[in-house]
């Protein structure tokens, strides 16, 4: 059962942002401080990646564990309004697969990070992006 009343839960869920999350902002600042220039939420790229390096065809996504179904098979499913949430999260997961397939078919390099990975291991996420940039620049 939910620990919040319906009004409080609704208020909490409305406050969740889809862009400029803490993880996205910390990744953006780190990349910018290293001299990398990117586009955020570029609508001209299929799937509207969180960060794009368009000339290099690199798309970076920062995915929330809840909304993108991290450990979905073993994770405890939402108890409140499960029909809605299960359908929504599974559709998000399917859309991620479709976006990856479409971009890969267009020769894009796709990097996906869980928001908690960025919070806990920002340096390793930055290193992965740097490696992808270096790889693409040298080919």
Backbone as a printed PyTorch tensor [residue, N CA C, xyz], in Angstrom:
tensor([[[  0.8380,  -1.1960,   0.0000],
         [  0.0000,   0.0000,   0.0000],
         [  0.8720,   1.2440,   0.0000]],

        [[  0.3800,   2.2940,  -0.6060],
         [  1.1130,   3.5430,  -0.7210],
         [  1.1670,   4.2570,   0.6270]],

        [[  2.3220,   4.8230,   0.9540],
         [  2.4760,   5.5340,   2.2270],
         [  1.9150,   6.9520,   2.1580]],

        [[  1.6230,   7.4280,   0.9470],
         [  1.0640,   8.7680,   0.7710],
         [ -0.4090,   8.6710,   0.4000]],

        [[ -1.1410,   9.7350,   0.7590],
         [ -2.5290,   9.7870,   0.3080],
         [ -2.5380,  10.1380,  -1.1780]],

        [[ -3.6490,   9.9120,  -1.8740],
         [ -3.6770,  10.1350,  -3.3260],
         [ -3.2870,  11.5510,  -3.7530]],

        [[ -3.6710,  12.5500,  -2.9860],
         [ -3.3370,  13.9280,  -3.3420],
         [ -1.8280,  14.1600,  -3.2650]],

        [[ -1.1950,  13.6520,  -2.2010],
         [  0.2530,  13.8190,  -2.0410],
         [  1.0140,  13.0410,  -3.1190]],

        [[  0.5610,  11.8240,  -3.4060],
         [  1.2220,  11.0230,  -4.4370],
         [  1.1050,  11.7300,  -5.7890]],

        [[ -0.0480,  12.2760,  -6.0860],
         [ -0.2500,  12.9950,  -7.3370],
         [  0.6820,  14.2040,  -7.4190]],

        [[  0.7950,  14.9280,  -6.3210],
         [  1.6890,  16.0880,  -6.2730],
         [  3.1370,  15.6530,  -6.5060]],

        [[  3.5510,  14.5660,  -5.8770],
         [  4.9140,  14.0620,  -6.0410],
         [  5.1860,  13.6650,  -7.4850]],

        [[  4.2550,  12.9590,  -8.1090],
         [  4.4580,  12.4830,  -9.4670],
         [  4.4680,  13.6470, -10.4660]],

        [[  3.6680,  14.6850, -10.2150],
         [  3.6630,  15.8570, -11.0870],
         [  4.9960,  16.5990, -11.0390]],

        [[  5.6930,  16.5010,  -9.9110],
         [  6.9520,  17.2210,  -9.7350],
         [  8.1310,  16.5560, -10.4360]],

        [[  7.9550,  15.3330, -10.9200],
         [  9.0440,  14.6370, -11.6010],
         [  9.2420,  15.2570, -12.9780]],

        [[ 10.4910,  15.6370, -13.2510],
         [ 10.7930,  16.3140, -14.5060],
         [ 11.1870,  15.3000, -15.5770]],

        [[ 10.9190,  15.6620, -16.8190],
         [ 11.3290,  14.7920, -17.9270],
         [ 12.6380,  15.2670, -18.5440]],

        [[ 12.9830,  16.5300, -18.3450],
         [ 14.2620,  17.0560, -18.8160],
         [ 14.9100,  17.8370, -17.6940]],

        [[ 16.2080,  18.0450, -17.8240],
         [ 16.9850,  18.7860, -16.8280],
         [ 16.8790,  18.1550, -15.4400]],

        [[ 16.9330,  16.8250, -15.4110],
         [ 16.9620,  16.1390, -14.1260],
         [ 18.3300,  16.3600, -13.4900]],

        [[ 18.4740,  16.0410, -12.2220],
         [ 19.7580,  16.2400, -11.5400],
         [ 20.8770,  15.4790, -12.2390]],

        [[ 20.5830,  14.2520, -12.6530],
         [ 21.6010,  13.4440, -13.3310],
         [ 21.9890,  14.0810, -14.6670]],

        [[ 21.0080,  14.5480, -15.4300],
         [ 21.2940,  15.1920, -16.7170],
         [ 22.1170,  16.4550, -16.5270]],

        [[ 21.7520,  17.2550, -15.5380],
         [ 22.4580,  18.5130, -15.2980],
         [ 23.9040,  18.2400, -14.8890]],

        [[ 24.1320,  17.2660, -14.0140],
         [ 25.5040,  16.9810, -13.5910],
         [ 26.3370,  16.4570, -14.7610]],

        [[ 25.7450,  15.6130, -15.6100],
         [ 26.4520,  15.1170, -16.7830],
         [ 26.7340,  16.2650, -17.7530]],

        [[ 25.7600,  17.1250, -17.9700],
         [ 25.9180,  18.2620, -18.8800],
         [ 27.0360,  19.1870, -18.4080]],

        [[ 27.0490,  19.4970, -17.1350],
         [ 28.0790,  20.3910, -16.5950],
         [ 29.4640,  19.7750, -16.7280]],

        [[ 29.5690,  18.4950, -16.4440],
         [ 30.8630,  17.8230, -16.5390],
         [ 31.3630,  17.8230, -17.9900]],

        [[ 30.4770,  17.5160, -18.9300],
         [ 30.8720,  17.5190, -20.3420],
         [ 31.2720,  18.9180, -20.7980]],

        [[ 30.4870,  19.9010, -20.4050],
         [ 30.7520,  21.2830, -20.8080],
         [ 32.0970,  21.7530, -20.2490]],

        [[ 32.3590,  21.4280, -18.9820],
         [ 33.6200,  21.8410, -18.3530],
         [ 34.8360,  21.1800, -18.9960]],

        [[ 34.6320,  20.0300, -19.6290],
         [ 35.7190,  19.3580, -20.3450],
         [ 35.8630,  19.8740, -21.7790]],

        [[ 34.9950,  20.8070, -22.1620],
         [ 35.0970,  21.4170, -23.4820],
         [ 34.2470,  20.7630, -24.5530]],

        [[ 33.4120,  19.8190, -24.1870],
         [ 32.5540,  19.1590, -25.1740],
         [ 31.3060,  20.0000, -25.4050]],

        [[ 30.9280,  20.1220, -26.6690],
         [ 29.7300,  20.8670, -27.0180],
         [ 28.7250,  19.8920, -27.6060]],

        [[ 27.4970,  20.0340, -27.2210],
         [ 26.4490,  19.0760, -27.5420],
         [ 25.1360,  19.8190, -27.6970]],

        [[ 24.1340,  19.1190, -28.1560],
         [ 22.7680,  19.6430, -28.1770],
         [ 21.9560,  18.8300, -27.1840]],

        [[ 21.0980,  19.5110, -26.4730],
         [ 20.2410,  18.8390, -25.4990],
         [ 18.8540,  18.6400, -26.0940]],

        [[ 18.3050,  17.4470, -25.9070],
         [ 16.9420,  17.1250, -26.3270],
         [ 16.6760,  17.5650, -27.7680]],

        [[ 17.5700,  17.1640, -28.6470],
         [ 17.5130,  17.5660, -30.0540],
         [ 16.3310,  16.8790, -30.7450]],

        [[ 15.3430,  17.6660, -31.1110],
         [ 14.1290,  17.1240, -31.7260],
         [ 14.3560,  16.6380, -33.1510]],

        [[ 15.4700,  17.0310, -33.7700],
         [ 15.7410,  16.6010, -35.1410],
         [ 16.3220,  15.1900, -35.1850]],

        [[ 16.6720,  14.6360, -34.0340],
         [ 17.2050,  13.2740, -33.9640],
         [ 16.1170,  12.3720, -33.3990]],

        [[ 15.8790,  11.2500, -34.0580],
         [ 14.8280,  10.3220, -33.6470],
         [ 15.0160,   9.9050, -32.1920]],

        [[ 13.9490,   9.9700, -31.4200],
         [ 13.9880,   9.5860, -30.0220],
         [ 14.3290,  10.7250, -29.0800]],

        [[ 14.6970,  11.8760, -29.6380],
         [ 15.0240,  13.0790, -28.8720],
         [ 15.9950,  12.7670, -27.7290]],

        [[ 17.2230,  12.3560, -28.0670],
         [ 18.1980,  12.0170, -27.0240],
         [ 18.4590,  13.1820, -26.0790]],

        [[ 18.8860,  12.8500, -24.8650],
         [ 19.1830,  13.8940, -23.8820],
         [ 20.3620,  14.7430, -24.3380]],

        [[ 21.3650,  14.1050, -24.9560],
         [ 22.5250,  14.8170, -25.4900],
         [ 22.8550,  14.2250, -26.8550]],

        [[ 23.1780,  15.1090, -27.8080],
         [ 23.6060,  14.6100, -29.1150],
         [ 24.8670,  15.3260, -29.5440]],

        [[ 25.7410,  14.5440, -30.1550],
         [ 26.9050,  15.0500, -30.8600],
         [ 26.6110,  14.6740, -32.3180]],

        [[ 25.8880,  15.5520, -32.9970],
         [ 25.2770,  15.1940, -34.2730],
         [ 26.2970,  14.8710, -35.3650]],

        [[ 27.3760,  15.6490, -35.4590],
         [ 28.3750,  15.3870, -36.4920],
         [ 29.0260,  14.0300, -36.3010]],

        [[ 29.1730,  13.6100, -35.0580],
         [ 29.7910,  12.3160, -34.7540],
         [ 28.7580,  11.1920, -34.6810]],

        [[ 27.4960,  11.5610, -34.7510],
         [ 26.3950,  10.5980, -34.6360],
         [ 26.4800,   9.8130, -33.3270]],

        [[ 26.5340,  10.5710, -32.2290],
         [ 26.5180,   9.9760, -30.8960],
         [ 25.2930,  10.5130, -30.1680]],

        [[ 24.4830,   9.5910, -29.6480],
         [ 23.2860,   9.9490, -28.8830],
         [ 23.4430,   9.4140, -27.4670]],

        [[ 23.2080,  10.2790, -26.4810],
         [ 23.3320,   9.8970, -25.0820],
         [ 21.9680,  10.0490, -24.4140]],

        [[ 21.5430,   8.9900, -23.7560],
         [ 20.2730,   8.9960, -23.0320],
         [ 20.5490,   8.8010, -21.5460]],

        [[ 19.8300,   9.5410, -20.7190],
         [ 19.8840,   9.3620, -19.2690],
         [ 18.5040,   8.8490, -18.8610]],

        [[ 18.4570,   7.5900, -18.4370],
         [ 17.1830,   6.9420, -18.1510],
         [ 16.9500,   6.8050, -16.6470]],

        [[ 15.7480,   7.1230, -16.2410],
         [ 15.3360,   6.9420, -14.8480],
         [ 15.0510,   5.4580, -14.6050]],

        [[ 15.5040,   4.9750, -13.4750],
         [ 15.3150,   3.5580, -13.1480],
         [ 13.8360,   3.1810, -13.1070]],

        [[ 13.0170,   4.0230, -12.5220],
         [ 11.5960,   3.7030, -12.4010],
         [ 10.8970,   3.7310, -13.7620]],

        [[ 11.0240,   4.8370, -14.4870],
         [ 10.2570,   5.0220, -15.7110],
         [ 10.7500,   4.1860, -16.8870]],

        [[ 12.0050,   3.7260, -16.8250],
         [ 12.5410,   2.9210, -17.9250],
         [ 12.7460,   1.4630, -17.5270]],

        [[ 12.2640,   1.0860, -16.3590],
         [ 12.1750,  -0.3210, -15.9880],
         [ 13.4720,  -1.0400, -15.6900]],

        [[ 14.3630,  -0.3960, -14.9500],
         [ 15.6010,  -1.1020, -14.5780],
         [ 15.2530,  -2.3210, -13.7330]],

        [[ 15.8740,  -3.4520, -14.0430],
         [ 15.6310,  -4.7160, -13.3310],
         [ 14.1350,  -5.0480, -13.3050]],

        [[ 13.4680,  -4.8300, -14.4100],
         [ 12.0080,  -4.9650, -14.4880],
         [ 11.5190,  -6.3620, -14.1300]],

        [[ 12.2490,  -7.3700, -14.5470],
         [ 11.8060,  -8.7460, -14.3000],
         [ 11.8060,  -9.0940, -12.8150]],

        [[ 12.7370,  -8.5270, -12.0630],
         [ 12.8530,  -8.8700, -10.6410],
         [ 12.3440,  -7.7680,  -9.7220]],

        [[ 12.0920,  -6.6090, -10.2700],
         [ 11.6750,  -5.4600,  -9.4680],
         [ 10.2360,  -5.6140,  -8.9700]],

        [[  9.9730,  -5.0860,  -7.8010],
         [  8.6080,  -5.0560,  -7.2690],
         [  7.7910,  -4.0830,  -8.1270]],

        [[  6.6640,  -4.5380,  -8.6080],
         [  5.8260,  -3.7180,  -9.4890],
         [  5.0270,  -2.6990,  -8.6620]],

        [[  4.6540,  -1.5760,  -9.2940],
         [  3.8660,  -0.5650,  -8.5830],
         [  2.5620,  -1.1680,  -8.0370]],

        [[  2.2310,  -0.8170,  -6.8230],
         [  1.0320,  -1.3430,  -6.1780],
         [ -0.1850,  -0.4520,  -6.4060]],

        [[  0.0620,   0.8350,  -6.5800],
         [ -1.0270,   1.7680,  -6.8100],
         [ -1.2200,   1.9510,  -8.3080]],

        [[ -2.4230,   1.7520,  -8.7660],
         [ -2.7750,   1.8840, -10.1800],
         [ -1.8420,   1.0490, -11.0600]],

        [[ -1.6990,  -0.2290, -10.7690],
         [ -0.7180,  -1.0530, -11.4880],
         [ -1.0050,  -1.1920, -12.9850]],

        [[ -2.2750,  -1.1920, -13.3850],
         [ -2.5780,  -1.3230, -14.8100],
         [ -1.9310,  -0.1920, -15.5960]],

        [[ -2.0470,   1.0220, -15.0740],
         [ -1.4810,   2.1920, -15.7470],
         [  0.0360,   2.1300, -15.7580]],

        [[  0.6460,   1.9310, -14.5780],
         [  2.0970,   2.0130, -14.4620],
         [  2.8060,   0.8860, -15.1910]],

        [[  2.3060,  -0.3080, -15.0980],
         [  2.9550,  -1.4290, -15.7800],
         [  2.9090,  -1.2160, -17.2900]],

        [[  1.7560,  -0.8050, -17.7900],
         [  1.6150,  -0.5390, -19.2250],
         [  2.5520,   0.5900, -19.6550]],

        [[  2.6100,   1.6560, -18.8760],
         [  3.4480,   2.8080, -19.2040],
         [  4.9270,   2.4380, -19.2170]],

        [[  5.3900,   1.7680, -18.1830],
         [  6.8130,   1.4240, -18.0800],
         [  7.2030,   0.4270, -19.1720]],

        [[  6.3580,  -0.5620, -19.4190],
         [  6.6730,  -1.5310, -20.4750],
         [  6.6930,  -0.8600, -21.8480]],

        [[  5.8230,   0.1130, -22.0630],
         [  5.8460,   0.8570, -23.3300],
         [  7.1250,   1.6870, -23.4310]],

        [[  7.5570,   2.3040, -22.3350],
         [  8.8120,   3.0560, -22.3480],
         [  9.9820,   2.1400, -22.7060]],

        [[  9.9920,   0.9410, -22.1330],
         [ 11.0590,  -0.0080, -22.4160],
         [ 11.0400,  -0.4050, -23.8910]],

        [[  9.8520,  -0.6380, -24.4270],
         [  9.7250,  -0.9920, -25.8430],
         [ 10.1720,   0.1590, -26.7330]],

        [[  9.8090,   1.3810, -26.3680],
         [ 10.2060,   2.5580, -27.1380],
         [ 11.7280,   2.7070, -27.1270]],

        [[ 12.3680,   2.4390, -25.9900],
         [ 13.8360,   2.5020, -25.9260],
         [ 14.4580,   1.5390, -26.9300]],

        [[ 13.9160,   0.3400, -27.0280],
         [ 14.4150,  -0.6520, -27.9830],
         [ 14.2190,  -0.1580, -29.4130]],

        [[ 13.0470,   0.4130, -29.7000],
         [ 12.7570,   0.9270, -31.0420],
         [ 13.6790,   2.0870, -31.4120]],

        [[ 13.9050,   2.9860, -30.4640],
         [ 14.7820,   4.1310, -30.7150],
         [ 16.2030,   3.6400, -30.9790]],

        [[ 16.6880,   2.7080, -30.1490],
         [ 18.0310,   2.1590, -30.3530],
         [ 18.1610,   1.5330, -31.7380]],

        [[ 17.1870,   0.7270, -32.1260],
         [ 17.2340,   0.0470, -33.4200],
         [ 17.2480,   1.0510, -34.5690]],

        [[ 16.4050,   2.0700, -34.4760],
         [ 16.3350,   3.0740, -35.5400],
         [ 17.6480,   3.8390, -35.6570]],

        [[ 18.1920,   4.2840, -34.5340],
         [ 19.4340,   5.0560, -34.5680],
         [ 20.6140,   4.1960, -35.0090]],

        [[ 20.6720,   2.9560, -34.5420],
         [ 21.7540,   2.0660, -34.9610],
         [ 21.6940,   1.8060, -36.4600]],

        [[ 20.5010,   1.7080, -37.0070],
         [ 20.3430,   1.5170, -38.4500],
         [ 20.8620,   2.7310, -39.2220]],

        [[ 20.8700,   3.8840, -38.5800],
         [ 21.3830,   5.1180, -39.1930],
         [ 22.8490,   5.3590, -38.8200]],

        [[ 23.4990,   4.3290, -38.2560],
         [ 24.9150,   4.3730, -37.8740],
         [ 25.2090,   5.3250, -36.7100]],

        [[ 24.2670,   5.4620, -35.7970],
         [ 24.4910,   6.2490, -34.5970],
         [ 25.0870,   5.3550, -33.5100]],

        [[ 25.9280,   5.9460, -32.6850],
         [ 26.4360,   5.2820, -31.4810],
         [ 25.5050,   5.7160, -30.3490]],

        [[ 24.9150,   4.7370, -29.6620],
         [ 23.9570,   5.0360, -28.5960],
         [ 24.5820,   4.6920, -27.2540]],

        [[ 24.5290,   5.6480, -26.3470],
         [ 24.9840,   5.4280, -24.9810],
         [ 23.8040,   5.6820, -24.0600]],

        [[ 23.4900,   4.7080, -23.2240],
         [ 22.4030,   4.8510, -22.2590],
         [ 22.9660,   4.6770, -20.8540]],

        [[ 22.6110,   5.6110, -19.9990],
         [ 23.0550,   5.5570, -18.6090],
         [ 21.8440,   5.6200, -17.6920]],

        [[ 21.8730,   4.8350, -16.6290],
         [ 20.8590,   4.9630, -15.5900],
         [ 21.2100,   6.2040, -14.7730]],

        [[ 20.2140,   6.9130, -14.3090],
         [ 20.4670,   8.1510, -13.5660],
         [ 21.3050,   7.8900, -12.3150]],

        [[ 21.0880,   6.7710, -11.6410],
         [ 21.8900,   6.4750, -10.4470],
         [ 23.3410,   6.1760, -10.7900]],

        [[ 23.6030,   5.6270, -11.9730],
         [ 24.9880,   5.4030, -12.3870],
         [ 25.7070,   6.7340, -12.5510]],

        [[ 25.0030,   7.7150, -13.0890],
         [ 25.6110,   9.0430, -13.2440],
         [ 25.8650,   9.6560, -11.8760]],

        [[ 24.9010,   9.5200, -10.9800],
         [ 25.0700,  10.0800,  -9.6350],
         [ 26.2350,   9.4260,  -8.8920]],

        [[ 26.3910,   8.1150,  -9.0420],
         [ 27.4100,   7.3830,  -8.2820],
         [ 28.7430,   7.2710,  -9.0040]],

        [[ 28.7230,   7.2090, -10.3360],
         [ 29.9390,   6.9690, -11.1230],
         [ 30.0400,   7.9370, -12.2900]],

        [[ 29.9470,   9.2210, -12.0120],
         [ 29.9710,  10.2260, -13.0760],
         [ 31.2300,  10.1010, -13.9270]],

        [[ 32.3650,   9.8790, -13.2870],
         [ 33.6270,   9.8180, -14.0270],
         [ 33.6460,   8.6780, -15.0400]],

        [[ 33.1190,   7.5230, -14.6670],
         [ 33.1200,   6.3980, -15.6170],
         [ 32.1460,   6.6520, -16.7670]],

        [[ 31.0520,   7.3490, -16.5030],
         [ 30.1150,   7.7050, -17.5730],
         [ 30.7670,   8.6940, -18.5430]],

        [[ 31.4640,   9.6810, -17.9890],
         [ 32.1780,  10.6590, -18.8150],
         [ 33.2330,   9.9460, -19.6600]],

        [[ 33.9660,   9.0210, -19.0450],
         [ 35.0010,   8.2790, -19.7690],
         [ 34.4100,   7.4950, -20.9360]],

        [[ 33.2520,   6.8940, -20.7260],
         [ 32.5950,   6.1450, -21.8040],
         [ 32.2090,   7.0740, -22.9580]],

        [[ 31.7180,   8.2640, -22.6240],
         [ 31.3630,   9.2450, -23.6550],
         [ 32.6190,   9.7150, -24.3850]],

        [[ 33.6840,  10.0010, -23.6310],
         [ 34.9380,  10.4310, -24.2430],
         [ 35.4810,   9.3630, -25.1960]],

        [[ 35.4200,   8.1110, -24.7760],
         [ 35.8920,   7.0250, -25.6330],
         [ 35.0930,   6.9600, -26.9310]],

        [[ 33.7760,   7.1280, -26.8290],
         [ 32.9330,   7.1080, -28.0300],
         [ 33.2730,   8.2860, -28.9480]],

        [[ 33.5150,   9.4500, -28.3580],
         [ 33.8690,  10.6310, -29.1570],
         [ 35.2090,  10.4070, -29.8560]],

        [[ 36.1940,   9.9310, -29.1060],
         [ 37.5140,   9.6850, -29.6860],
         [ 37.4540,   8.6390, -30.7970]],

        [[ 36.6760,   7.5960, -30.5580],
         [ 36.5190,   6.5390, -31.5550],
         [ 35.9030,   7.0820, -32.8460]],

        [[ 34.8890,   7.9110, -32.7050],
         [ 34.2030,   8.4630, -33.8750],
         [ 35.0560,   9.5120, -34.5980]],

        [[ 35.8570,  10.2660, -33.8300],
         [ 36.7020,  11.2960, -34.4510],
         [ 37.8400,  10.6650, -35.2500]],

        [[ 38.2830,   9.4870, -34.8190],
         [ 39.4280,   8.8420, -35.4540],
         [ 39.0380,   7.9210, -36.6030]],

        [[ 37.7440,   7.8740, -36.9470],
         [ 37.3520,   7.0120, -38.0710],
         [ 36.8370,   7.8260, -39.2250]]])
